[in-house]
């Protein structure tokens, strides 16, 4: 049985831990802003120092442009299996629209507002608080390696090389990632797939000067029209070949499929395309233009036009094969004397992340303790490059266990984390180490034993949610 002292210790220290989290959130660790490089490094030092002070052995691995990877090794009894917990300490810029300063954390009505509160310092720190509760109450039943990177918001450059070196010397039994939101009803989510992602620039150059449309319009090639034709070719001839469906796993029947109305609400009144929207945004390809540029001045016909495109791929699509097909489609579309180029900035494959049966049982039981309910299983249309990297290097499907507040405005103004949900995340993380260790020791679990485990989880939970965190008004 989970030692009651673990959750009790976590509850006793929550106010202090919240103060520490707020101190970390004050550091504007914006990885995409070169002017904030020193702050990114400062956030890494804060994380390393906190873990050392609480009993972990820490390594700091340098990567691209000083966005170090911080490795925290948390001890366990000899021979205990290894769990990896991943998170990131870099954040997005503040941006406009905040009701208070983005890097001055405030609590209003039980909700913590700050950049990074949900994405991802708040979620990662919940795991760290759980590990410290185990340390104070005894020793965690699993060895834990906390991997925290400082470049997730810019695509994780250099991170795969760090993972490759780690994979040569270790093979974790589970990889836990908490970098997504809970379901609308407050239940934690397990994300079972992510789409692939290609970022590219499509460029048209007519190799000449701008001209007056009254003098030469109709005789010269308009690069914007060529660009439009190329974009339509990609939409009409490439996307229909990207309807790749996931291999079915045990438990796939339990995946929540959002209604068209729910997806439309999330779009905030935007015009929608057709029906079956959940499948469109999670299992099928999508092409979007995120920027259009032209170099025309005044009323002239431009000589060059370009589009920045965002191409989402089904979870099992090969980005290299998709790009080869895209280039074949574009060949021959440029009129004589005109160049049409597709320049790829980044390409990330999708990944299937349905947990195996043991990991799923452990996650279900832990969420019952922390949140009073089992998690909701969902597909995602987004892409976290680090997830695919860890799946490939460690040879394991990561558990994407989302603790973030529903509609937390990650990347937007007034990013938030509700404090009761954060406290429940700490309890869930602490319990998962116990339930997963038991799954490994006990082997397959019968239906009767699963019922007994759920009863035990409910008993453990009896005091787990009673504590409330006081904050500023």
Short mmCIF file of C-alpha atoms in Angstrom, two decimals:
data_model
loop_
_atom_site.label_atom_id
_atom_site.label_comp_id
_atom_site.label_asym_id
_atom_site.label_seq_id
_atom_site.Cartn_x
_atom_site.Cartn_y
_atom_site.Cartn_z
CA UNK A 1 0.00 0.00 0.00
CA UNK A 2 1.20 3.54 -0.76
CA UNK A 3 2.74 4.94 2.45
CA UNK A 4 0.30 7.59 3.78
CA UNK A 5 3.29 9.70 4.77
CA UNK A 6 4.03 10.42 1.10
CA UNK A 7 0.78 12.27 0.38
CA UNK A 8 0.77 13.76 3.85
CA UNK A 9 4.25 15.18 3.29
CA UNK A 10 3.22 16.58 -0.06
CA UNK A 11 0.25 18.34 1.54
CA UNK A 12 2.30 19.80 4.40
CA UNK A 13 4.81 21.37 2.05
CA UNK A 14 2.44 22.67 -0.64
CA UNK A 15 2.48 26.31 0.43
CA UNK A 16 6.28 26.36 0.47
CA UNK A 17 6.45 24.56 -2.86
CA UNK A 18 4.02 27.04 -4.39
CA UNK A 19 6.28 29.90 -3.29
CA UNK A 20 9.23 28.15 -4.92
CA UNK A 21 7.30 27.62 -8.13
CA UNK A 22 6.44 31.30 -8.25
CA UNK A 23 10.12 32.18 -7.91
CA UNK A 24 10.91 29.95 -10.91
CA UNK A 25 8.08 31.46 -12.93
CA UNK A 26 9.53 34.93 -12.38
CA UNK A 27 12.49 34.01 -14.60
CA UNK A 28 11.59 35.00 -18.22
CA UNK A 29 13.22 31.97 -19.85
CA UNK A 30 12.07 32.74 -23.42
CA UNK A 31 14.14 30.41 -25.59
CA UNK A 32 13.11 32.06 -28.86
CA UNK A 33 14.46 35.49 -27.85
CA UNK A 34 18.28 35.84 -28.03
CA UNK A 35 18.05 38.74 -25.59
CA UNK A 36 16.72 36.29 -22.98
CA UNK A 37 19.57 33.77 -23.28
CA UNK A 38 20.90 34.67 -19.84
CA UNK A 39 17.43 34.16 -18.35
CA UNK A 40 17.13 30.73 -19.98
CA UNK A 41 20.47 29.79 -18.40
CA UNK A 42 19.30 31.22 -15.06
CA UNK A 43 16.14 29.07 -15.15
CA UNK A 44 18.29 25.99 -15.79
CA UNK A 45 20.53 26.85 -12.82
CA UNK A 46 17.48 27.35 -10.61
CA UNK A 47 16.16 23.90 -11.57
CA UNK A 48 19.53 22.23 -11.05
CA UNK A 49 20.02 23.91 -7.65
CA UNK A 50 16.52 22.99 -6.45
CA UNK A 51 17.00 19.32 -7.29
CA UNK A 52 20.44 19.19 -5.65
CA UNK A 53 19.04 20.80 -2.52
CA UNK A 54 16.35 18.13 -2.37
CA UNK A 55 18.59 15.11 -2.71
CA UNK A 56 19.00 14.49 -6.44
CA UNK A 57 22.26 14.06 -8.28
CA UNK A 58 22.29 16.58 -11.13
CA UNK A 59 24.04 16.77 -14.49
CA UNK A 60 23.83 19.79 -16.78
CA UNK A 61 24.38 18.92 -20.45
CA UNK A 62 25.19 21.84 -22.77
CA UNK A 63 23.25 22.03 -26.04
CA UNK A 64 22.55 24.52 -28.83
CA UNK A 65 22.93 28.20 -27.87
CA UNK A 66 23.20 27.58 -24.15
CA UNK A 67 19.76 25.99 -23.71
CA UNK A 68 21.09 23.28 -21.43
CA UNK A 69 19.44 19.96 -20.63
CA UNK A 70 19.18 19.44 -16.86
CA UNK A 71 19.26 15.81 -15.71
CA UNK A 72 18.09 15.03 -12.18
CA UNK A 73 18.85 11.52 -10.92
CA UNK A 74 16.60 10.52 -7.99
CA UNK A 75 17.78 7.47 -6.06
CA UNK A 76 15.83 4.32 -5.22
CA UNK A 77 16.60 0.91 -3.69
CA UNK A 78 19.21 -1.15 -5.57
CA UNK A 79 17.78 -2.87 -8.61
CA UNK A 80 14.71 -0.63 -8.83
CA UNK A 81 13.51 -0.04 -12.40
CA UNK A 82 13.91 3.36 -14.08
CA UNK A 83 11.24 5.91 -14.99
CA UNK A 84 12.00 9.01 -17.05
CA UNK A 85 10.01 12.18 -16.41
CA UNK A 86 10.32 14.82 -19.14
CA UNK A 87 9.49 18.50 -19.10
CA UNK A 88 10.83 21.85 -20.30
CA UNK A 89 11.72 25.07 -18.53
CA UNK A 90 11.68 27.43 -21.51
CA UNK A 91 8.59 29.50 -22.27
CA UNK A 92 6.96 31.61 -24.95
CA UNK A 93 7.23 35.42 -24.98
CA UNK A 94 4.69 37.31 -22.92
CA UNK A 95 2.79 38.83 -25.85
CA UNK A 96 -0.08 41.32 -25.50
CA UNK A 97 -3.36 41.01 -23.61
CA UNK A 98 -2.23 40.10 -20.09
CA UNK A 99 -4.23 41.43 -17.14
CA UNK A 100 -1.01 41.47 -15.05
CA UNK A 101 2.69 41.17 -15.80
CA UNK A 102 3.41 37.76 -17.37
CA UNK A 103 6.50 37.20 -15.24
CA UNK A 104 5.07 38.44 -11.95
CA UNK A 105 3.02 35.41 -10.82
CA UNK A 106 -0.25 36.22 -9.07
CA UNK A 107 -3.02 34.04 -7.61
CA UNK A 108 -6.64 35.09 -8.11
CA UNK A 109 -9.56 32.92 -6.99
CA UNK A 110 -7.38 29.83 -6.61
CA UNK A 111 -5.73 30.20 -10.04
CA UNK A 112 -2.04 30.96 -10.61
CA UNK A 113 -1.39 33.31 -13.55
CA UNK A 114 2.08 33.49 -15.12
CA UNK A 115 3.87 32.55 -18.31
CA UNK A 116 4.93 28.93 -17.81
CA UNK A 117 2.34 28.20 -15.11
CA UNK A 118 0.90 25.42 -17.26
CA UNK A 119 3.41 25.13 -20.11
CA UNK A 120 5.48 23.66 -18.67
CA UNK A 121 7.15 24.76 -15.43
CA UNK A 122 4.02 24.19 -13.35
CA UNK A 123 3.45 20.65 -14.61
CA UNK A 124 7.11 19.67 -14.35
CA UNK A 125 7.37 21.10 -10.85
CA UNK A 126 4.41 18.96 -9.75
CA UNK A 127 6.51 15.88 -10.53
CA UNK A 128 9.48 17.33 -8.65
CA UNK A 129 7.33 18.01 -5.58
CA UNK A 130 6.11 14.41 -5.71
CA UNK A 131 9.69 13.13 -5.82
CA UNK A 132 10.65 15.27 -2.83
CA UNK A 133 7.64 13.95 -0.88
CA UNK A 134 8.88 10.42 -1.51
CA UNK A 135 12.40 11.40 -0.44
CA UNK A 136 11.17 12.84 2.85
CA UNK A 137 8.90 9.85 3.54
CA UNK A 138 11.46 7.23 2.55
CA UNK A 139 12.81 6.31 -0.87
CA UNK A 140 10.92 6.31 -4.20
CA UNK A 141 10.02 2.78 -5.35
CA UNK A 142 11.45 3.59 -8.79
CA UNK A 143 14.67 5.19 -9.91
CA UNK A 144 13.69 8.43 -11.62
CA UNK A 145 15.56 10.49 -14.19
CA UNK A 146 14.08 13.96 -14.67
CA UNK A 147 15.00 15.32 -18.11
CA UNK A 148 14.29 19.03 -18.49
CA UNK A 149 15.23 20.88 -21.66
CA UNK A 150 15.40 24.57 -22.44
CA UNK A 151 14.52 24.60 -26.13
CA UNK A 152 11.16 22.83 -26.50
CA UNK A 153 9.42 26.02 -27.61
CA UNK A 154 11.84 26.34 -30.55
CA UNK A 155 11.70 22.72 -31.72
CA UNK A 156 14.21 21.04 -29.35
CA UNK A 157 17.42 21.56 -31.38
CA UNK A 158 20.24 19.41 -30.03
CA UNK A 159 17.96 17.42 -27.76
CA UNK A 160 17.98 14.19 -29.77
CA UNK A 161 21.77 13.97 -29.51
CA UNK A 162 21.50 14.14 -25.71
CA UNK A 163 18.86 11.39 -25.73
CA UNK A 164 20.99 9.22 -27.99
CA UNK A 165 23.84 9.34 -25.49
CA UNK A 166 21.49 8.57 -22.60
CA UNK A 167 19.91 5.64 -24.44
CA UNK A 168 23.32 3.96 -24.75
CA UNK A 169 23.50 3.57 -20.98
CA UNK A 170 19.89 3.19 -19.84
CA UNK A 171 16.55 1.71 -20.83
CA UNK A 172 13.63 3.17 -18.85
CA UNK A 173 10.50 1.12 -18.18
CA UNK A 174 8.32 4.21 -18.66
CA UNK A 175 8.64 7.77 -19.98
CA UNK A 176 6.16 10.27 -18.52
CA UNK A 177 5.48 13.61 -20.24
CA UNK A 178 3.18 16.23 -18.68
CA UNK A 179 2.94 19.07 -21.17
CA UNK A 180 -0.75 19.05 -22.17
CA UNK A 181 -4.05 20.13 -20.65
CA UNK A 182 -6.69 18.21 -18.76
CA UNK A 183 -10.05 17.45 -20.35
CA UNK A 184 -12.87 20.00 -20.24
CA UNK A 185 -14.46 18.24 -17.25
CA UNK A 186 -11.22 18.48 -15.29
CA UNK A 187 -10.05 14.90 -15.77
CA UNK A 188 -6.37 14.46 -16.61
CA UNK A 189 -5.77 13.40 -20.20
CA UNK A 190 -3.66 10.71 -21.76
CA UNK A 191 -2.75 11.65 -25.33
CA UNK A 192 -2.51 8.56 -27.53
CA UNK A 193 -1.18 10.10 -30.76
CA UNK A 194 0.37 13.24 -32.19
CA UNK A 195 0.56 14.38 -35.77
CA UNK A 196 3.78 15.00 -37.65
CA UNK A 197 4.78 18.52 -38.60
CA UNK A 198 6.56 20.16 -41.53
CA UNK A 199 7.38 23.86 -41.59
CA UNK A 200 8.43 25.13 -45.01
CA UNK A 201 8.60 28.20 -47.23
CA UNK A 202 7.23 28.09 -50.77
CA UNK A 203 8.93 30.73 -52.92
CA UNK A 204 8.21 32.04 -56.44
CA UNK A 205 10.73 34.28 -58.23
CA UNK A 206 10.14 35.70 -61.74
CA UNK A 207 13.76 36.90 -61.92
CA UNK A 208 13.02 40.42 -63.01
CA UNK A 209 12.00 43.88 -61.86
CA UNK A 210 8.62 45.03 -60.64
CA UNK A 211 6.51 46.41 -63.51
CA UNK A 212 3.50 48.66 -64.00
CA UNK A 213 0.33 46.56 -64.44
CA UNK A 214 -1.07 49.03 -67.01
CA UNK A 215 1.97 48.66 -69.23
CA UNK A 216 2.91 45.00 -68.85
CA UNK A 217 0.08 43.37 -66.90
CA UNK A 218 -0.99 40.25 -68.79
CA UNK A 219 2.41 39.84 -70.39
CA UNK A 220 4.48 39.16 -67.28
CA UNK A 221 4.10 36.27 -64.88
CA UNK A 222 2.43 37.25 -61.62
CA UNK A 223 4.28 35.29 -58.90
CA UNK A 224 1.33 35.49 -56.52
CA UNK A 225 -0.88 33.61 -58.96
CA UNK A 226 1.79 30.95 -59.45
CA UNK A 227 2.06 30.68 -55.67
CA UNK A 228 -1.73 30.28 -55.38
CA UNK A 229 -1.71 27.52 -58.02
CA UNK A 230 1.09 25.71 -56.18
CA UNK A 231 -0.75 25.91 -52.86
CA UNK A 232 -3.93 24.55 -54.43
CA UNK A 233 -1.95 21.70 -56.00
CA UNK A 234 -0.61 20.74 -52.58
CA UNK A 235 -4.06 20.94 -51.05
CA UNK A 236 -5.88 19.02 -53.79
CA UNK A 237 -3.27 16.44 -54.77
CA UNK A 238 -1.17 15.94 -51.64
CA UNK A 239 -3.63 15.99 -48.74
CA UNK A 240 -5.94 13.24 -50.09
CA UNK A 241 -3.00 10.83 -49.84
CA UNK A 242 -2.40 11.63 -46.16
CA UNK A 243 -5.44 9.93 -44.64
CA UNK A 244 -3.32 7.40 -42.78
CA UNK A 245 -4.98 5.82 -39.73
CA UNK A 246 -3.29 4.61 -36.61
CA UNK A 247 -2.68 0.97 -35.94
CA UNK A 248 -5.27 -0.04 -33.35
CA UNK A 249 -4.08 -0.75 -29.83
CA UNK A 250 -5.85 -2.37 -26.88
CA UNK A 251 -8.09 0.25 -25.35
CA UNK A 252 -8.50 2.26 -28.55
CA UNK A 253 -12.26 1.94 -28.16
CA UNK A 254 -11.99 4.16 -25.06
CA UNK A 255 -10.56 7.15 -26.92
CA UNK A 256 -12.75 10.23 -26.60
CA UNK A 257 -13.82 11.62 -29.98
CA UNK A 258 -14.78 15.28 -29.82
CA UNK A 259 -18.03 16.31 -31.45
CA UNK A 260 -18.04 18.76 -34.34
CA UNK A 261 -19.76 21.24 -32.06
CA UNK A 262 -16.97 20.96 -29.48
CA UNK A 263 -14.30 21.54 -32.12
CA UNK A 264 -16.26 24.49 -33.50
CA UNK A 265 -16.48 26.03 -30.02
CA UNK A 266 -12.74 25.71 -29.64
CA UNK A 267 -12.35 27.60 -32.94
CA UNK A 268 -14.05 30.63 -31.42
CA UNK A 269 -16.53 31.31 -34.20
CA UNK A 270 -14.25 30.63 -37.19
CA UNK A 271 -15.82 29.19 -40.34
CA UNK A 272 -15.41 25.40 -40.34
CA UNK A 273 -14.66 22.86 -43.06
CA UNK A 274 -17.06 19.93 -43.41
CA UNK A 275 -17.77 17.32 -40.74
CA UNK A 276 -15.82 14.67 -38.84
CA UNK A 277 -13.68 17.44 -37.40
CA UNK A 278 -11.96 15.43 -34.65
CA UNK A 279 -10.56 13.04 -37.26
CA UNK A 280 -9.55 15.98 -39.46
CA UNK A 281 -7.48 17.57 -36.69
CA UNK A 282 -5.91 14.41 -35.25
CA UNK A 283 -5.59 11.65 -37.88
CA UNK A 284 -5.48 13.44 -41.23
CA UNK A 285 -3.10 15.80 -42.93
CA UNK A 286 -3.68 19.54 -43.00
CA UNK A 287 -2.12 22.39 -44.95
CA UNK A 288 -2.25 25.93 -43.59
CA UNK A 289 -0.62 29.13 -44.75
CA UNK A 290 0.73 31.06 -41.77
CA UNK A 291 2.31 33.94 -43.69
CA UNK A 292 2.05 35.43 -47.18
CA UNK A 293 4.63 37.89 -48.43
CA UNK A 294 5.24 39.85 -51.62
CA UNK A 295 7.84 42.44 -52.49
CA UNK A 296 5.64 44.72 -54.59
CA UNK A 297 5.80 48.47 -53.96
CA UNK A 298 3.00 50.84 -54.78
CA UNK A 299 0.76 49.45 -57.47
CA UNK A 300 3.40 47.39 -59.27
CA UNK A 301 3.21 43.73 -60.22
CA UNK A 302 5.62 42.01 -57.79
CA UNK A 303 8.60 39.96 -58.91
CA UNK A 304 8.60 37.61 -55.95
CA UNK A 305 6.04 36.04 -53.63
CA UNK A 306 6.32 33.50 -50.82
CA UNK A 307 4.19 31.57 -48.36
CA UNK A 308 5.15 30.07 -45.02
CA UNK A 309 3.27 26.81 -44.79
CA UNK A 310 2.41 24.57 -41.85
CA UNK A 311 1.85 20.98 -42.96
CA UNK A 312 0.47 18.53 -40.39
CA UNK A 313 0.89 14.81 -41.10
CA UNK A 314 -0.97 11.74 -39.86
CA UNK A 315 0.80 9.99 -36.97
CA UNK A 316 2.26 7.24 -39.15
CA UNK A 317 3.21 9.32 -42.21
CA UNK A 318 6.88 9.60 -43.19
CA UNK A 319 7.80 13.29 -43.58
CA UNK A 320 10.56 12.48 -46.10
CA UNK A 321 8.15 10.56 -48.33
CA UNK A 322 5.55 13.33 -48.09
CA UNK A 323 8.12 15.95 -49.10
CA UNK A 324 9.26 13.88 -52.07
CA UNK A 325 5.67 13.68 -53.27
CA UNK A 326 5.18 17.42 -52.69
CA UNK A 327 8.22 18.27 -54.80
CA UNK A 328 7.04 16.01 -57.61
CA UNK A 329 3.69 17.81 -57.58
CA UNK A 330 5.40 21.19 -57.80
CA UNK A 331 7.72 20.20 -60.65
CA UNK A 332 6.54 21.76 -63.87
CA UNK A 333 4.14 24.25 -62.27
CA UNK A 334 6.50 27.20 -62.69
CA UNK A 335 6.15 29.02 -66.07
CA UNK A 336 9.34 29.34 -68.17
CA UNK A 337 11.79 31.79 -66.64
CA UNK A 338 10.24 31.39 -63.17
CA UNK A 339 11.58 29.44 -60.20
CA UNK A 340 9.38 27.66 -57.67
CA UNK A 341 11.19 26.35 -54.59
CA UNK A 342 10.08 24.52 -51.45
CA UNK A 343 12.51 25.23 -48.61
CA UNK A 344 11.99 23.03 -45.53
CA UNK A 345 12.79 24.57 -42.15
CA UNK A 346 11.79 21.63 -39.94
CA UNK A 347 10.23 18.19 -40.29
CA UNK A 348 9.04 16.09 -37.36
CA UNK A 349 7.33 12.69 -37.68
CA UNK A 350 4.16 11.95 -35.77
CA UNK A 351 3.99 9.33 -33.08
CA UNK A 352 1.53 6.83 -31.61
CA UNK A 353 1.59 6.95 -27.81
CA UNK A 354 -1.13 4.62 -26.52
CA UNK A 355 0.42 3.30 -23.28
CA UNK A 356 0.96 -0.41 -22.84
CA UNK A 357 -1.44 -2.24 -20.52
CA UNK A 358 0.72 -2.00 -17.38
CA UNK A 359 1.44 1.69 -17.79
CA UNK A 360 -2.19 2.38 -18.49
CA UNK A 361 -3.39 0.54 -15.38
CA UNK A 362 -0.84 2.40 -13.26
CA UNK A 363 -1.89 5.76 -14.71
CA UNK A 364 -5.58 5.01 -14.23
CA UNK A 365 -5.08 4.11 -10.56
CA UNK A 366 -2.85 7.11 -9.89
CA UNK A 367 -5.38 9.51 -11.40
CA UNK A 368 -8.13 8.05 -9.22
CA UNK A 369 -6.01 8.94 -6.20
CA UNK A 370 -5.09 12.42 -7.40
CA UNK A 371 -8.18 13.57 -9.27
CA UNK A 372 -10.88 11.14 -8.18
CA UNK A 373 -11.33 9.77 -11.71
CA UNK A 374 -9.52 7.87 -14.39
CA UNK A 375 -7.98 9.92 -17.20
CA UNK A 376 -9.61 10.72 -20.52
CA UNK A 377 -7.84 9.24 -23.55
CA UNK A 378 -7.58 11.60 -26.54
CA UNK A 379 -5.80 12.05 -29.84
CA UNK A 380 -3.90 15.27 -30.48
CA UNK A 381 -3.44 17.27 -33.65
CA UNK A 382 -0.36 18.96 -32.27
CA UNK A 383 3.30 17.98 -32.27
CA UNK A 384 5.87 17.89 -29.46
CA UNK A 385 9.16 16.96 -31.20
CA UNK A 386 10.71 15.66 -27.98
CA UNK A 387 8.00 12.99 -27.64
CA UNK A 388 8.92 11.35 -30.93
CA UNK A 389 12.62 11.67 -30.14
CA UNK A 390 12.20 9.83 -26.83
CA UNK A 391 10.01 7.16 -28.42
CA UNK A 392 12.70 6.46 -31.01
CA UNK A 393 15.76 6.63 -28.75
CA UNK A 394 14.34 4.77 -25.73
CA UNK A 395 12.23 2.33 -27.78
CA UNK A 396 9.12 3.00 -25.70
CA UNK A 397 5.79 4.78 -26.15
CA UNK A 398 5.82 7.76 -23.75
CA UNK A 399 2.89 8.30 -21.41
CA UNK A 400 1.53 11.78 -22.23
CA UNK A 401 -0.28 12.55 -19.00
CA UNK A 402 -1.72 16.07 -19.15
CA UNK A 403 -2.14 18.02 -15.91
CA UNK A 404 -2.66 21.52 -17.32
CA UNK A 405 -5.78 23.52 -16.54
CA UNK A 406 -8.45 23.18 -19.27
CA UNK A 407 -8.33 26.25 -21.53
CA UNK A 408 -5.23 27.45 -19.69
CA UNK A 409 -4.19 29.84 -22.50
CA UNK A 410 -0.81 28.23 -23.02
CA UNK A 411 1.11 30.53 -25.41
CA UNK A 412 -1.62 33.17 -24.96
CA UNK A 413 -2.33 35.94 -22.46
CA UNK A 414 -3.14 35.09 -18.84
CA UNK A 415 -1.68 31.58 -18.98
CA UNK A 416 -2.92 29.81 -15.87
CA UNK A 417 -2.78 26.77 -13.59
CA UNK A 418 -5.58 26.12 -11.09
CA UNK A 419 -4.06 25.33 -7.72
CA UNK A 420 -6.40 22.46 -6.75
CA UNK A 421 -5.50 20.82 -10.07
CA UNK A 422 -1.80 21.40 -9.43
CA UNK A 423 -2.09 19.83 -5.97
CA UNK A 424 -3.90 16.84 -7.50
CA UNK A 425 -1.10 16.53 -10.07
CA UNK A 426 1.47 16.24 -7.26
CA UNK A 427 -0.56 13.46 -5.62
CA UNK A 428 -1.04 11.70 -8.96
CA UNK A 429 2.66 11.78 -9.76
CA UNK A 430 3.59 10.48 -6.31
CA UNK A 431 1.05 7.67 -6.61
CA UNK A 432 2.11 6.70 -10.14
CA UNK A 433 5.59 5.74 -8.94
CA UNK A 434 3.94 3.32 -6.51
CA UNK A 435 1.28 1.91 -8.85
CA UNK A 436 3.71 1.45 -11.73
CA UNK A 437 6.29 -0.27 -9.53
CA UNK A 438 3.54 -2.63 -8.34
CA UNK A 439 2.49 -3.36 -11.93
CA UNK A 440 6.06 -4.33 -12.80
CA UNK A 441 6.45 -6.54 -9.73
CA UNK A 442 3.04 -8.13 -9.96
CA UNK A 443 2.82 -8.90 -13.68
CA UNK A 444 -0.60 -9.20 -15.33
CA UNK A 445 -3.47 -8.10 -13.11
CA UNK A 446 -6.79 -9.88 -13.13
CA UNK A 447 -10.09 -8.00 -13.26
CA UNK A 448 -10.73 -8.88 -9.61
CA UNK A 449 -7.34 -7.58 -8.53
CA UNK A 450 -7.91 -4.41 -10.55
CA UNK A 451 -11.12 -3.80 -8.57
CA UNK A 452 -9.19 -4.30 -5.33
CA UNK A 453 -6.54 -1.84 -6.52
CA UNK A 454 -9.19 0.76 -7.36
CA UNK A 455 -10.73 0.31 -3.91
CA UNK A 456 -7.29 0.84 -2.38
CA UNK A 457 -6.82 3.93 -4.57
CA UNK A 458 -10.09 5.38 -3.30
CA UNK A 459 -9.05 4.75 0.31
CA UNK A 460 -5.70 6.44 -0.27
CA UNK A 461 -7.49 9.37 -1.87
CA UNK A 462 -9.73 9.94 1.16
CA UNK A 463 -7.41 12.65 2.45
CA UNK A 464 -5.49 13.48 -0.71
CA UNK A 465 -7.73 16.27 -1.97
CA UNK A 466 -8.68 17.80 1.36
CA UNK A 467 -5.85 20.33 1.39
CA UNK A 468 -6.33 23.65 -0.34
CA UNK A 469 -3.60 26.11 -1.21
CA UNK A 470 -3.96 29.69 -0.06
CA UNK A 471 -2.63 32.41 -2.37
CA UNK A 472 -2.75 36.09 -3.10
CA UNK A 473 -6.01 37.70 -4.02
#
